[in-house]
Amino acid sequence: MAEILFAALAVLLLLGVPVAFALALSAFVAVALGSSFPPLVVAKEMFSGLDSFPLLAVPFFILAAELMTGGAMTAVLLRFASALVGHLRGGLGHANVLSSTMFAGISGSALADAAGPGAMMTRMMEQGGYPRAYGGALTVSAAVIGPIIPPSILMILYAMQDQNVSVVTLFVAGIIPGLCLALGLLAANAWMSHRRGYGAHAPRPPWSEIGRTTVHAAPALGLIVLIIGGIRGGIFTPTEASVMAVAYALLCGMFVYRSLRLRDLPQILLRAALTSAAVLLILGAARAFAWVLIIESVPQSLAAFILGLELSPIAFLLLVNLLLLAFGLFLDPLPGVMILVPILSPIAFALGIDPVHFAIVMIVNLTIGLTTPPLGSLLFVVASAVRLTPLALVREMPPFFAANVAVLLLLTLTPSLSTWLPRISGF
């Protein structure tokens, strides 16, 4: 049955079938042709995969991100980032990375980051003299930070697949790796800007203006403090935190920034509903696909094979990185987490690798896959937003992709970057 499963998935992806439908149809074909189970079991497993209380956090965090964007907080963060670094060499590129990093603390989604502040910043960079493709490539690469800095939809799903980690632990663990990714991209942008002569076109703003933009941006940046502080203080659970995020975004948009109106809510709710439905459809299909793998004992067989190789923990992590980078060429992070975490995390645990460290390595790696052709979703989102071909973005990607991979290697070889903050924070 496993052979039929993988063969059907490969054929469907080559035919251009959307990932969710490819996963569900391949599971259906495998069950129908290679087992005695009724095909209806595929639908049953899809619904079972969605029957989870922690999963309620996904649509609420998506709605919170839509409310924050609709409440003009994206523009606020862009002004704040530009005030801080816009006067430096390559300043608009630095502002692009900083705004993506700050918006990551709101959205929890790489695609939302790219489609929101990223697209706006790309247009600002073009007006400042940067090639459009360069700005788009930097936007694609900076959007990787979205699922790393909390809140993160991907971390919620990971914690549902691995009982050795919790959502809040992963939230805290992602802060330093997310900042490391930002620093890597800032360094790459600085190098490229000096090499190509991209200069600063704005004078350093006075400290009074920086202070005003900081105060103006503080409510938008307060969401991450609300989430982590509320969970750490035992006030609410991670799922309840997602509801609080919606309430906070609504209050900020309507009463603090006064840019969100009641007539805007139906359209915002519709966008959030469509995005949530797409995400949940992928999760349900991935659950059915993973069920077939479990029935066929694929995780157990793979675990026995890898443990039989007697790899060191570092060698295993490097091998996993290569596997996930290859996986990212063809599938998005959501099905990757649902399918690969139950297979790989028990092996990592058996080798003595810290579960939090392994989780961060997997999440960063799978998210980088969003930037790689032929199916990198971020490439297509940004290309559509800035009216370029994905190939034009790919040509400008190498220095930024190299920076992200270098940070991934650093995280792989330095577990404390992922585990230190949760440990001292009591998580």
PDB file of C-alpha atoms in Angstrom, residues 207-360:
ATOM      1  CA  TRP A 207      15.310  61.252  18.028  1.00  0.00           C
ATOM      2  CA  SER A 208      11.967  62.911  18.717  1.00  0.00           C
ATOM      3  CA  GLU A 209      10.524  61.390  15.550  1.00  0.00           C
ATOM      4  CA  ILE A 210      11.957  57.969  16.381  1.00  0.00           C
ATOM      5  CA  GLY A 211      10.362  58.268  19.816  1.00  0.00           C
ATOM      6  CA  ARG A 212       6.967  59.144  18.326  1.00  0.00           C
ATOM      7  CA  THR A 213       7.044  56.213  15.873  1.00  0.00           C
ATOM      8  CA  THR A 214       8.120  53.888  18.690  1.00  0.00           C
ATOM      9  CA  VAL A 215       5.198  54.947  20.867  1.00  0.00           C
ATOM     10  CA  HIS A 216       2.840  54.662  17.894  1.00  0.00           C
ATOM     11  CA  ALA A 217       4.090  51.143  17.098  1.00  0.00           C
ATOM     12  CA  ALA A 218       4.056  49.885  20.697  1.00  0.00           C
ATOM     13  CA  PRO A 219       0.401  48.704  20.699  1.00  0.00           C
ATOM     14  CA  ALA A 220       0.980  46.696  17.512  1.00  0.00           C
ATOM     15  CA  LEU A 221       4.079  45.074  19.018  1.00  0.00           C
ATOM     16  CA  GLY A 222       2.255  44.358  22.272  1.00  0.00           C
ATOM     17  CA  LEU A 223       0.492  41.286  20.894  1.00  0.00           C
ATOM     18  CA  ILE A 224       3.458  38.975  21.399  1.00  0.00           C
ATOM     19  CA  VAL A 225       3.847  40.274  24.977  1.00  0.00           C
ATOM     20  CA  LEU A 226       0.169  39.567  25.614  1.00  0.00           C
ATOM     21  CA  ILE A 227       0.423  36.019  24.283  1.00  0.00           C
ATOM     22  CA  ILE A 228       3.663  34.942  25.969  1.00  0.00           C
ATOM     23  CA  GLY A 229       2.964  36.835  29.195  1.00  0.00           C
ATOM     24  CA  GLY A 230      -0.590  35.554  29.494  1.00  0.00           C
ATOM     25  CA  ILE A 231       0.407  31.947  28.947  1.00  0.00           C
ATOM     26  CA  ARG A 232       3.439  32.220  31.248  1.00  0.00           C
ATOM     27  CA  GLY A 233       1.306  33.761  33.960  1.00  0.00           C
ATOM     28  CA  GLY A 234      -1.266  30.975  33.726  1.00  0.00           C
ATOM     29  CA  ILE A 235      -3.994  33.396  32.702  1.00  0.00           C
ATOM     30  CA  PHE A 236      -4.978  31.463  29.579  1.00  0.00           C
ATOM     31  CA  THR A 237      -3.972  28.467  27.468  1.00  0.00           C
ATOM     32  CA  PRO A 238      -2.373  28.789  23.998  1.00  0.00           C
ATOM     33  CA  THR A 239      -5.769  28.160  22.396  1.00  0.00           C
ATOM     34  CA  GLU A 240      -7.414  30.803  24.569  1.00  0.00           C
ATOM     35  CA  ALA A 241      -4.490  33.096  23.726  1.00  0.00           C
ATOM     36  CA  SER A 242      -5.544  33.000  20.072  1.00  0.00           C
ATOM     37  CA  VAL A 243      -8.996  34.314  21.070  1.00  0.00           C
ATOM     38  CA  MET A 244      -7.367  37.033  23.153  1.00  0.00           C
ATOM     39  CA  ALA A 245      -5.238  37.924  20.117  1.00  0.00           C
ATOM     40  CA  VAL A 246      -8.406  38.482  18.084  1.00  0.00           C
ATOM     41  CA  ALA A 247      -9.910  40.692  20.789  1.00  0.00           C
ATOM     42  CA  TYR A 248      -6.662  42.643  21.138  1.00  0.00           C
ATOM     43  CA  ALA A 249      -6.363  43.152  17.365  1.00  0.00           C
ATOM     44  CA  LEU A 250      -9.984  44.297  17.184  1.00  0.00           C
ATOM     45  CA  LEU A 251      -9.552  46.804  20.012  1.00  0.00           C
ATOM     46  CA  CYS A 252      -6.290  48.146  18.579  1.00  0.00           C
ATOM     47  CA  GLY A 253      -7.723  48.549  15.101  1.00  0.00           C
ATOM     48  CA  MET A 254     -10.959  50.210  16.180  1.00  0.00           C
ATOM     49  CA  PHE A 255      -9.975  52.280  19.214  1.00  0.00           C
ATOM     50  CA  VAL A 256      -6.186  52.770  19.254  1.00  0.00           C
ATOM     51  CA  TYR A 257      -5.398  53.325  15.564  1.00  0.00           C
ATOM     52  CA  ARG A 258      -9.042  54.016  14.572  1.00  0.00           C
ATOM     53  CA  SER A 259      -8.506  52.649  11.082  1.00  0.00           C
ATOM     54  CA  LEU A 260     -10.724  49.563  11.378  1.00  0.00           C
ATOM     55  CA  ARG A 261     -14.436  50.111  10.832  1.00  0.00           C
ATOM     56  CA  LEU A 262     -17.449  47.869  11.278  1.00  0.00           C
ATOM     57  CA  ARG A 263     -18.080  47.831   7.533  1.00  0.00           C
ATOM     58  CA  ASP A 264     -14.585  46.319   7.049  1.00  0.00           C
ATOM     59  CA  LEU A 265     -15.317  43.289   9.235  1.00  0.00           C
ATOM     60  CA  PRO A 266     -17.347  41.161   6.768  1.00  0.00           C
ATOM     61  CA  GLN A 267     -14.526  41.234   4.201  1.00  0.00           C
ATOM     62  CA  ILE A 268     -11.907  40.520   6.879  1.00  0.00           C
ATOM     63  CA  LEU A 269     -13.940  37.603   8.228  1.00  0.00           C
ATOM     64  CA  LEU A 270     -14.358  36.225   4.715  1.00  0.00           C
ATOM     65  CA  ARG A 271     -10.595  36.356   4.010  1.00  0.00           C
ATOM     66  CA  ALA A 272      -9.825  34.702   7.338  1.00  0.00           C
ATOM     67  CA  ALA A 273     -12.445  32.006   6.694  1.00  0.00           C
ATOM     68  CA  LEU A 274     -11.052  31.208   3.244  1.00  0.00           C
ATOM     69  CA  THR A 275      -7.479  31.039   4.535  1.00  0.00           C
ATOM     70  CA  SER A 276      -8.520  28.882   7.498  1.00  0.00           C
ATOM     71  CA  ALA A 277     -10.460  26.525   5.238  1.00  0.00           C
ATOM     72  CA  ALA A 278      -7.434  26.091   2.978  1.00  0.00           C
ATOM     73  CA  VAL A 279      -5.141  25.383   5.923  1.00  0.00           C
ATOM     74  CA  LEU A 280      -7.544  22.937   7.571  1.00  0.00           C
ATOM     75  CA  LEU A 281      -8.129  21.118   4.292  1.00  0.00           C
ATOM     76  CA  ILE A 282      -4.387  20.535   3.987  1.00  0.00           C
ATOM     77  CA  LEU A 283      -4.215  19.344   7.598  1.00  0.00           C
ATOM     78  CA  GLY A 284      -7.090  16.901   7.164  1.00  0.00           C
ATOM     79  CA  ALA A 285      -5.598  15.481   3.961  1.00  0.00           C
ATOM     80  CA  ALA A 286      -2.167  15.187   5.578  1.00  0.00           C
ATOM     81  CA  ARG A 287      -3.723  13.317   8.508  1.00  0.00           C
ATOM     82  CA  ALA A 288      -5.246  10.744   6.124  1.00  0.00           C
ATOM     83  CA  PHE A 289      -1.909  10.415   4.298  1.00  0.00           C
ATOM     84  CA  ALA A 290      -0.045   9.939   7.599  1.00  0.00           C
ATOM     85  CA  TRP A 291      -2.586   7.322   8.702  1.00  0.00           C
ATOM     86  CA  VAL A 292      -1.746   5.179   5.686  1.00  0.00           C
ATOM     87  CA  LEU A 293       1.953   5.473   6.532  1.00  0.00           C
ATOM     88  CA  ILE A 294       1.286   4.372  10.106  1.00  0.00           C
ATOM     89  CA  ILE A 295      -0.844   1.418   9.004  1.00  0.00           C
ATOM     90  CA  GLU A 296       2.013   0.330   6.737  1.00  0.00           C
ATOM     91  CA  SER A 297       4.538   0.739   9.618  1.00  0.00           C
ATOM     92  CA  VAL A 298       6.643   3.108   7.551  1.00  0.00           C
ATOM     93  CA  PRO A 299       7.724   5.213  10.581  1.00  0.00           C
ATOM     94  CA  GLN A 300       8.806   2.142  12.516  1.00  0.00           C
ATOM     95  CA  SER A 301      10.706   0.683   9.571  1.00  0.00           C
ATOM     96  CA  LEU A 302      12.474   3.959   8.844  1.00  0.00           C
ATOM     97  CA  ALA A 303      13.335   4.425  12.515  1.00  0.00           C
ATOM     98  CA  ALA A 304      14.831   0.939  12.736  1.00  0.00           C
ATOM     99  CA  PHE A 305      16.859   1.560   9.578  1.00  0.00           C
ATOM    100  CA  ILE A 306      18.279   4.908  10.728  1.00  0.00           C
ATOM    101  CA  LEU A 307      19.056   3.662  14.232  1.00  0.00           C
ATOM    102  CA  GLY A 308      20.802   0.695  12.639  1.00  0.00           C
ATOM    103  CA  LEU A 309      23.185   3.084  10.887  1.00  0.00           C
ATOM    104  CA  GLU A 310      24.448   4.160  14.336  1.00  0.00           C
ATOM    105  CA  LEU A 311      24.652   7.803  13.351  1.00  0.00           C
ATOM    106  CA  SER A 312      25.788  10.430  15.816  1.00  0.00           C
ATOM    107  CA  PRO A 313      23.199  13.055  16.761  1.00  0.00           C
ATOM    108  CA  ILE A 314      24.964  15.691  14.640  1.00  0.00           C
ATOM    109  CA  ALA A 315      25.174  13.374  11.628  1.00  0.00           C
ATOM    110  CA  PHE A 316      21.465  12.586  12.001  1.00  0.00           C
ATOM    111  CA  LEU A 317      20.546  16.271  12.177  1.00  0.00           C
ATOM    112  CA  LEU A 318      22.595  17.055   9.068  1.00  0.00           C
ATOM    113  CA  LEU A 319      20.932  14.155   7.258  1.00  0.00           C
ATOM    114  CA  VAL A 320      17.506  15.433   8.334  1.00  0.00           C
ATOM    115  CA  ASN A 321      18.386  18.897   7.033  1.00  0.00           C
ATOM    116  CA  LEU A 322      19.204  17.479   3.603  1.00  0.00           C
ATOM    117  CA  LEU A 323      16.002  15.417   3.632  1.00  0.00           C
ATOM    118  CA  LEU A 324      13.816  18.376   4.604  1.00  0.00           C
ATOM    119  CA  LEU A 325      15.424  20.767   2.121  1.00  0.00           C
ATOM    120  CA  ALA A 326      14.667  18.213  -0.590  1.00  0.00           C
ATOM    121  CA  PHE A 327      11.146  17.743   0.800  1.00  0.00           C
ATOM    122  CA  GLY A 328      10.602  21.497   0.680  1.00  0.00           C
ATOM    123  CA  LEU A 329      11.079  21.478  -3.087  1.00  0.00           C
ATOM    124  CA  PHE A 330       7.751  19.696  -3.497  1.00  0.00           C
ATOM    125  CA  LEU A 331       5.518  20.158  -0.423  1.00  0.00           C
ATOM    126  CA  ASP A 332       4.581  22.970   1.956  1.00  0.00           C
ATOM    127  CA  PRO A 333       5.489  22.998   5.675  1.00  0.00           C
ATOM    128  CA  LEU A 334       1.968  22.128   6.896  1.00  0.00           C
ATOM    129  CA  PRO A 335       1.817  18.627   5.372  1.00  0.00           C
ATOM    130  CA  GLY A 336       5.513  18.295   6.160  1.00  0.00           C
ATOM    131  CA  VAL A 337       4.854  18.679   9.873  1.00  0.00           C
ATOM    132  CA  MET A 338       1.853  16.347   9.812  1.00  0.00           C
ATOM    133  CA  ILE A 339       3.693  13.619   7.883  1.00  0.00           C
ATOM    134  CA  LEU A 340       7.335  13.833   8.962  1.00  0.00           C
ATOM    135  CA  VAL A 341       7.187  14.767  12.659  1.00  0.00           C
ATOM    136  CA  PRO A 342       5.659  11.419  13.776  1.00  0.00           C
ATOM    137  CA  ILE A 343       8.401   9.674  11.794  1.00  0.00           C
ATOM    138  CA  LEU A 344      11.489  11.709  12.673  1.00  0.00           C
ATOM    139  CA  SER A 345      10.915  13.061  16.190  1.00  0.00           C
ATOM    140  CA  PRO A 346      10.949   9.603  17.903  1.00  0.00           C
ATOM    141  CA  ILE A 347      14.272   8.852  16.187  1.00  0.00           C
ATOM    142  CA  ALA A 348      15.731  12.160  17.365  1.00  0.00           C
ATOM    143  CA  PHE A 349      14.496  11.466  20.901  1.00  0.00           C
ATOM    144  CA  ALA A 350      16.061   7.997  20.832  1.00  0.00           C
ATOM    145  CA  LEU A 351      19.392   9.551  19.805  1.00  0.00           C
ATOM    146  CA  GLY A 352      19.282  11.932  22.759  1.00  0.00           C
ATOM    147  CA  ILE A 353      18.557  15.093  20.786  1.00  0.00           C
ATOM    148  CA  ASP A 354      16.626  17.716  22.741  1.00  0.00           C
ATOM    149  CA  PRO A 355      13.014  17.713  21.448  1.00  0.00           C
ATOM    150  CA  VAL A 356      12.825  21.519  21.451  1.00  0.00           C
ATOM    151  CA  HIS A 357      16.080  21.816  19.509  1.00  0.00           C
ATOM    152  CA  PHE A 358      14.898  19.271  16.961  1.00  0.00           C
ATOM    153  CA  ALA A 359      11.538  20.995  16.609  1.00  0.00           C
ATOM    154  CA  ILE A 360      13.122  24.361  15.806  1.00  0.00           C
TER     155      ILE A 360
END
